[in-house]
Tab-separated table of N, CA and C in Angstrom:
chain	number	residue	atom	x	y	z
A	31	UNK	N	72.710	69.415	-101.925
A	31	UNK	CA	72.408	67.995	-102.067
A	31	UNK	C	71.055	67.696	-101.420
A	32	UNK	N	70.246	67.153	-101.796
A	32	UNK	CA	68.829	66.640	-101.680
A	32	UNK	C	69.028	64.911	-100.918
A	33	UNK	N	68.678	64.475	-99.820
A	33	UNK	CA	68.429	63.120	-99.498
A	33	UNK	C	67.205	62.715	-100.160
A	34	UNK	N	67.669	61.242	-100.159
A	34	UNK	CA	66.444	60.239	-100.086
A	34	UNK	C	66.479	58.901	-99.296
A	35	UNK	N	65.624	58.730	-98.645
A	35	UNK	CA	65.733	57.326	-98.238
A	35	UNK	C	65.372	56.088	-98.831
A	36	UNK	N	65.983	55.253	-98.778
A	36	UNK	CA	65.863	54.016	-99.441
A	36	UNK	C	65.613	53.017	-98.339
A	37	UNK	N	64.606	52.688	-98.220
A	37	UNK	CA	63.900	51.886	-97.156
A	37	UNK	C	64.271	50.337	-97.958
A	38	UNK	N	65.648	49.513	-97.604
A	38	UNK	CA	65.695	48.337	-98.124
A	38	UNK	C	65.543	47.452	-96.995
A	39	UNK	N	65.397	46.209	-97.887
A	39	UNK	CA	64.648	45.078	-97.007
A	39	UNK	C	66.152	44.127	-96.310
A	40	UNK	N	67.638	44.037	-96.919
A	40	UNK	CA	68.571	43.384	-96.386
A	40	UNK	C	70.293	43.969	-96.460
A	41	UNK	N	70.867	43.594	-95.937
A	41	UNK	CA	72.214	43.860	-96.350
A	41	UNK	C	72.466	43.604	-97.685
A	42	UNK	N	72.096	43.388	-98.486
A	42	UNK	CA	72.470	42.874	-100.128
A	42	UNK	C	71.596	44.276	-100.273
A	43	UNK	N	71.194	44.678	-100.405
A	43	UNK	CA	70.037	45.943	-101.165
A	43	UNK	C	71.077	46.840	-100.494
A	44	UNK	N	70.756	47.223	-99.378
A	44	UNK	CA	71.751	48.072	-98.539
A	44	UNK	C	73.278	48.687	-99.327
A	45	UNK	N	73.875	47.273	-99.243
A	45	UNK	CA	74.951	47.104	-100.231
A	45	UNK	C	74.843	47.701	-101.709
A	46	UNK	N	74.119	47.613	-102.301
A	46	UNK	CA	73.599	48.005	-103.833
A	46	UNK	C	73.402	49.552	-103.714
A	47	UNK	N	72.442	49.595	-103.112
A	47	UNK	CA	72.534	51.322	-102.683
A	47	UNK	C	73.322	52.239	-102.619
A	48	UNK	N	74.178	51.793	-101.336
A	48	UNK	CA	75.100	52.521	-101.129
A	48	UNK	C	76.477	52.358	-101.922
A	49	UNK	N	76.664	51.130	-102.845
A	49	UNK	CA	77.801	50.979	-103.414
A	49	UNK	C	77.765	51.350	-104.886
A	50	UNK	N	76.391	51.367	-105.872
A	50	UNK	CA	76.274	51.294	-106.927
A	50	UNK	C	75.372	52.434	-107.020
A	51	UNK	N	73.929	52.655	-106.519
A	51	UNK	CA	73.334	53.860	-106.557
A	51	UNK	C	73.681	55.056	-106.131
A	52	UNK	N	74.352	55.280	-105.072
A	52	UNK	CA	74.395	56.372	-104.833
A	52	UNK	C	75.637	56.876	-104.942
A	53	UNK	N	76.633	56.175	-105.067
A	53	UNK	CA	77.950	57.409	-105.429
A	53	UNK	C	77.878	57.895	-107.597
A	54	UNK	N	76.616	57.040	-108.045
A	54	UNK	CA	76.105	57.491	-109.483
A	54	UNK	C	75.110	58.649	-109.117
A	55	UNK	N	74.410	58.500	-108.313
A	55	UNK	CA	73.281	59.748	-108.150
A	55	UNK	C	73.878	60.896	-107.384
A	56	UNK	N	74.760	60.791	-106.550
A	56	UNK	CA	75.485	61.925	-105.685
A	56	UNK	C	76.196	62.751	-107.074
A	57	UNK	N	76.425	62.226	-108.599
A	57	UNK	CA	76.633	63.527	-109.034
A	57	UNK	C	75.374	64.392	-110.263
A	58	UNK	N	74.247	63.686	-109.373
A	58	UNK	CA	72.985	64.402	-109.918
A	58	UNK	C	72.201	65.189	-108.594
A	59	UNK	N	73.386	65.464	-107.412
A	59	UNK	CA	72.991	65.810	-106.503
A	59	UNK	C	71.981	65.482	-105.126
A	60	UNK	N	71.937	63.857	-105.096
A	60	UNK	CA	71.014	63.100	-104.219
A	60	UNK	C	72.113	62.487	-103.484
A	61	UNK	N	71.450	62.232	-102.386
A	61	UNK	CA	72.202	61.711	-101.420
A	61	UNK	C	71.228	60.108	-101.166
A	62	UNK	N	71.780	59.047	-101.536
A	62	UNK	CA	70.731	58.203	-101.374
A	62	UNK	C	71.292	57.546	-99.455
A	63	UNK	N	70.145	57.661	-99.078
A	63	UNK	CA	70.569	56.833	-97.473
A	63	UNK	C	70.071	55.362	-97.832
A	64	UNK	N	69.900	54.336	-97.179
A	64	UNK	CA	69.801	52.916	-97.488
A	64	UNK	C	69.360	53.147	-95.789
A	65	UNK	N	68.363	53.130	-95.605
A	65	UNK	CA	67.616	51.948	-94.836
A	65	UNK	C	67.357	50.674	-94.540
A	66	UNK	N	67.748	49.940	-93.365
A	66	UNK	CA	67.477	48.677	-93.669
A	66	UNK	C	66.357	48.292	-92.655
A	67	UNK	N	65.428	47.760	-93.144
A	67	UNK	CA	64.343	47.150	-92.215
A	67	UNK	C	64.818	46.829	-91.279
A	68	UNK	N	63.565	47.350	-89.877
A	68	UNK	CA	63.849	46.370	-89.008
A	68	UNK	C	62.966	45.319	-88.652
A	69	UNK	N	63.857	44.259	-87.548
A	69	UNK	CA	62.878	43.348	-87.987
A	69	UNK	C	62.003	43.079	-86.623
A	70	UNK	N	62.964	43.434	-85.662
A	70	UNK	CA	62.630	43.383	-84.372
A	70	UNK	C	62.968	43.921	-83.161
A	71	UNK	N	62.518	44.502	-82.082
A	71	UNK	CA	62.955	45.580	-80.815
A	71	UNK	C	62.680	44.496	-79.970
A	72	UNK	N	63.717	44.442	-78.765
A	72	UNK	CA	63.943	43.810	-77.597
A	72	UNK	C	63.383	44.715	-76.313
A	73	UNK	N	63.190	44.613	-75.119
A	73	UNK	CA	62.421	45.209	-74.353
A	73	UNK	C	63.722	46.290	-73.619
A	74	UNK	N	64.669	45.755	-73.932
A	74	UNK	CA	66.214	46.727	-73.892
A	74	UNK	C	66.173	47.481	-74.964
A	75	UNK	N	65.744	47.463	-76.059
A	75	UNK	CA	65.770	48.536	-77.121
A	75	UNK	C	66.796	48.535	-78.105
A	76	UNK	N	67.611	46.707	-78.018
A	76	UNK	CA	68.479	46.599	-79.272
A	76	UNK	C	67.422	46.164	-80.699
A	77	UNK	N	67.788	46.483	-81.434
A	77	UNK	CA	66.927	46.404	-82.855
A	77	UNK	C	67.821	45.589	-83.635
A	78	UNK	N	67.118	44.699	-84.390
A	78	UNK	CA	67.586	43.641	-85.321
A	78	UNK	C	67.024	43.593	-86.646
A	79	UNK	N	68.152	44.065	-87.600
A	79	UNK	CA	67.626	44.256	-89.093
A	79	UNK	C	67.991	43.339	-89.855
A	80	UNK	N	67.124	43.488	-91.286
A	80	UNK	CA	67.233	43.022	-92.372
A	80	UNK	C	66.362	42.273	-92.327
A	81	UNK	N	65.345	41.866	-93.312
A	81	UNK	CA	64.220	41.333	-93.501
A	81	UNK	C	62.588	41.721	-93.492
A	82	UNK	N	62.488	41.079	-94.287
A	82	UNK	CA	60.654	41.879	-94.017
A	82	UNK	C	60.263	40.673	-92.987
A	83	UNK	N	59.271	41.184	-92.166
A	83	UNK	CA	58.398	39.910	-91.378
A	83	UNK	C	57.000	40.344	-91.546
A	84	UNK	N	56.536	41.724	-91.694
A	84	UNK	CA	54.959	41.872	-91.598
A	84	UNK	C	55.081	43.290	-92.267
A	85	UNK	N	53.924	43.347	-93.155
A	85	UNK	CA	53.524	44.652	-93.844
A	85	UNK	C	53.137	45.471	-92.444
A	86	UNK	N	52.678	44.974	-91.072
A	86	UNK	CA	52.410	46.005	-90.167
A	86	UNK	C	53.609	47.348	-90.335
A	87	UNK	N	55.121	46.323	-89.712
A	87	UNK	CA	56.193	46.770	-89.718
A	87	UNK	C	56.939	47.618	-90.761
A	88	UNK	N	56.535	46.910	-91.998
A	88	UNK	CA	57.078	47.728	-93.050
A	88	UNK	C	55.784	49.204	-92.986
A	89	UNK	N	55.216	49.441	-92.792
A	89	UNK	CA	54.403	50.975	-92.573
A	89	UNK	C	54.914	51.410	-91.786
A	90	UNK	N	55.078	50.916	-90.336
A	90	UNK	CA	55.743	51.913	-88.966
A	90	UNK	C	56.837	52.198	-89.740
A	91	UNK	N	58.135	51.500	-89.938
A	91	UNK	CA	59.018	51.817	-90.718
A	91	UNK	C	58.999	53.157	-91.227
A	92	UNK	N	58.351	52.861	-92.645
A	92	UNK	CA	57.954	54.208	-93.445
A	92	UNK	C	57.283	55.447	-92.988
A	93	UNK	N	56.670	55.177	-91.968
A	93	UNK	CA	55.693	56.149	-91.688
A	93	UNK	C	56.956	56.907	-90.726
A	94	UNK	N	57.869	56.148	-90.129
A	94	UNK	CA	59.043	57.199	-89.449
A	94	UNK	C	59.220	57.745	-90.154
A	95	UNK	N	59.972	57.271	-91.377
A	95	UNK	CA	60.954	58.081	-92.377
A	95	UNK	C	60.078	59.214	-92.680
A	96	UNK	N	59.422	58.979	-93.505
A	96	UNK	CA	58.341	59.813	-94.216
A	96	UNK	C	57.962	61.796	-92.983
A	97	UNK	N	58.170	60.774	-91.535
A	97	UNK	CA	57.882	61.818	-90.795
A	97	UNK	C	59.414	62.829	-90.695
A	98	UNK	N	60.455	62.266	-91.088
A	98	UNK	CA	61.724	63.249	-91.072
A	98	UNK	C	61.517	64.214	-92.391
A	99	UNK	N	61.883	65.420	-91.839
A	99	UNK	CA	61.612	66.330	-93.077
A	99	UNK	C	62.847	66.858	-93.597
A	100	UNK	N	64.207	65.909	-93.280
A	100	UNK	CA	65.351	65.905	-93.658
A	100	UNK	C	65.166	65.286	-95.189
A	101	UNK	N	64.473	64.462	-95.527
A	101	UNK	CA	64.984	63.778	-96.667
A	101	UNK	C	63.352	64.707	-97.868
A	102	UNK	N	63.893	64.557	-98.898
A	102	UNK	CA	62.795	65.063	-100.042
A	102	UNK	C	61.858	63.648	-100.716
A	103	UNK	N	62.229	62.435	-100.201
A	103	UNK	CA	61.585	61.547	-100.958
A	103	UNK	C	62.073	60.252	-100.001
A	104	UNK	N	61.293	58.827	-100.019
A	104	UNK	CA	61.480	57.624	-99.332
A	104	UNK	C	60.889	56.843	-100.706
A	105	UNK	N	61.808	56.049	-100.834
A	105	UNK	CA	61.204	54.741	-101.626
A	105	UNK	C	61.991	53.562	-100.924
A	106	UNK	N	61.634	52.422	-101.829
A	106	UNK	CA	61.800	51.196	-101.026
A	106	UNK	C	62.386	50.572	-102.255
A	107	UNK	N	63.100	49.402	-101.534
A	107	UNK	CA	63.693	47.858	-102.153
A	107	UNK	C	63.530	47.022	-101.855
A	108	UNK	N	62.369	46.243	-101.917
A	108	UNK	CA	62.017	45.261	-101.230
A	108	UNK	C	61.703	44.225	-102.326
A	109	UNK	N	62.439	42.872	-102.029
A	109	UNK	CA	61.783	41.021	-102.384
A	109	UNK	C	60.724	41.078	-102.763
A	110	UNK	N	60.520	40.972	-104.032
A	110	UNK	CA	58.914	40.782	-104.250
A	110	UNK	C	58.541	39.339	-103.993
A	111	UNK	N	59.774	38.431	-104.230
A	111	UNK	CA	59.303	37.026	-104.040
A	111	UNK	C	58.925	36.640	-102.544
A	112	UNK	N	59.372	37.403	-101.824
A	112	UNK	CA	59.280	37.343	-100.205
A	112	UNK	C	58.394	37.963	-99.505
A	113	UNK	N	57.285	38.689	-100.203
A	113	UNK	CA	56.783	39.253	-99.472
A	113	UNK	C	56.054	38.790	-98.523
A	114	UNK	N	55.500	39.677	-97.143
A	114	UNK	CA	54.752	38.683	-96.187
A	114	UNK	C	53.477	38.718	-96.705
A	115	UNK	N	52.719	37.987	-96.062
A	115	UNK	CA	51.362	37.264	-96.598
A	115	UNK	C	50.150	38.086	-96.231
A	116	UNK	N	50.663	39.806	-95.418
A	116	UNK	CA	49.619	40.198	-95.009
A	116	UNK	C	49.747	41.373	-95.843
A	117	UNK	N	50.479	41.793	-96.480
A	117	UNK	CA	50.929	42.994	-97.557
A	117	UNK	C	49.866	43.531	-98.440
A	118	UNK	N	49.864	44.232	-99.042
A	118	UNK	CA	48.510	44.763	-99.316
A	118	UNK	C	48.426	44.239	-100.878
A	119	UNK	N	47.333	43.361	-101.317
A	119	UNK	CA	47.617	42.980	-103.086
A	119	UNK	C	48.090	41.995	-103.082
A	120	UNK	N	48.550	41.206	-102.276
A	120	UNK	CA	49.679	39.726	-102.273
A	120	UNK	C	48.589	38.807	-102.260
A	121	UNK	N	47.093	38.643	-102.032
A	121	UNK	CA	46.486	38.066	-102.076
A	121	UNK	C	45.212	37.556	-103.000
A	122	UNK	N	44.965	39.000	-104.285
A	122	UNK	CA	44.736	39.159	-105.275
A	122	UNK	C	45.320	39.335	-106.448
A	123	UNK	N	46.645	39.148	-106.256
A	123	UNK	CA	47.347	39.083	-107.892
A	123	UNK	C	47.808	37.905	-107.807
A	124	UNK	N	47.514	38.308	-109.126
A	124	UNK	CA	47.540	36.173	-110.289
A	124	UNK	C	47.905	36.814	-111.137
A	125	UNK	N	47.706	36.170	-112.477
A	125	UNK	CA	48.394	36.252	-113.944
A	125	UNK	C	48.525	36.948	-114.476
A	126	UNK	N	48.814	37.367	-115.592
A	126	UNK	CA	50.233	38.546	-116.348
A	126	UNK	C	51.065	38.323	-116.087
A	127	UNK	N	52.126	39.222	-116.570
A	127	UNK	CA	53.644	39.272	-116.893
A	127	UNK	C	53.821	39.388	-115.355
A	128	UNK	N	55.244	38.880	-115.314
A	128	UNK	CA	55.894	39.156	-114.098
A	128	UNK	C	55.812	40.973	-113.706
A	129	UNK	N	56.297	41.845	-114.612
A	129	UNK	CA	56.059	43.305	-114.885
A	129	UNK	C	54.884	43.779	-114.240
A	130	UNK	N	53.459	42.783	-115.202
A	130	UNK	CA	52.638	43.437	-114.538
A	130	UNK	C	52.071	43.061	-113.294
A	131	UNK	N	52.189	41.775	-112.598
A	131	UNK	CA	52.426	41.598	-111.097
A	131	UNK	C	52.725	42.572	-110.191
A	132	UNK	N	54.320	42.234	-110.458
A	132	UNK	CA	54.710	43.982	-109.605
A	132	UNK	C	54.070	45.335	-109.496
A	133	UNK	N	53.287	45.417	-110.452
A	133	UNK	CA	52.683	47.059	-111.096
A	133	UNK	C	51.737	46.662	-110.061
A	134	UNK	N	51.209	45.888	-109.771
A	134	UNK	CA	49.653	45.696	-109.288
A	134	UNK	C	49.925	45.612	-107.945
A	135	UNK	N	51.502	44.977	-107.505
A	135	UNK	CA	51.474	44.827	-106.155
A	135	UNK	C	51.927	46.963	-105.403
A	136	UNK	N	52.392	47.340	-106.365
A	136	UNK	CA	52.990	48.488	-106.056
A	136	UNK	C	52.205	49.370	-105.915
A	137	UNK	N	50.928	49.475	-106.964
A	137	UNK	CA	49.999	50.032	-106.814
A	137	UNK	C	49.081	49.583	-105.391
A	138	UNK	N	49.193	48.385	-105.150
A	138	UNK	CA	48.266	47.965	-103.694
A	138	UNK	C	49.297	48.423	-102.450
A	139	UNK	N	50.624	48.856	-102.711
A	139	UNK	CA	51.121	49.210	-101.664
A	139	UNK	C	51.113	50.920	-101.472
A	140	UNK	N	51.395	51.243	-102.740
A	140	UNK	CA	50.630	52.975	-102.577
A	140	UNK	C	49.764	53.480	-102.329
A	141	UNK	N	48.201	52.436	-102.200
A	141	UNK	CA	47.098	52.745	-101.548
A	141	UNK	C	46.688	52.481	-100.408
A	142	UNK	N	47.444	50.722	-100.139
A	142	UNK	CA	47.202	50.525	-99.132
A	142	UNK	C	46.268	49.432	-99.095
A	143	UNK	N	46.006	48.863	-99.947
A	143	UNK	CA	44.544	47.688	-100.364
A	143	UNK	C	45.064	46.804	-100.810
């Protein structure tokens, strides 16, 4: 069995993941994990998830996962309607299809611009 992480943004994605994606992909041999954002660390070191608050966060995030060499792949589920305002592309896409919105924001998040 091969992991992947699924870096989602709430308990509803979380939920979807683990209830609908992955016991369908576990018999194509993936193990999907569900990640859920975090949103915030206390100076005690309890952590509080679900939600995006800053594209900073959503990179540290990823950039953990990405560093475990347990899993073969990390993708994400994240609100496009929610995104935060510092995200990469959220500030240059306008018109087209809803489709191609997303394409443009996904592409600014795979580069980074």
């Amino acid at each position: 069995m091969r992991k992947v992480f699924v870096y989602v943004e709430g308990q509803t994605e979380e939920t979807f993941v683990r209830d609908i994606l992955a016991p369908y992909l576990s018999q194509k041999d993936l193990i999907l994990w569900p990640v859920l954002a975090k949103t915030k660390r206390t100076s005690s070191g309890a952590t509080f998830k679900g939600g995006i608050t800053s594209y900073g966060r959503i990179r540290r995030d990823i950039i953990e996962l990405l560093r475990d060499s347990s899993a073969i792949r990390v993708t994400t589920m994240i609100d496009y309607y929610a995104l935060p305002d510092d995200f990469p592309g959220k500030n240059r896409v306008s018109g087209g299809t809803p489709a191609q919105r997303v394409a443009f924001l996904e592409d600014a998040f795979r580069t980074g611009y």
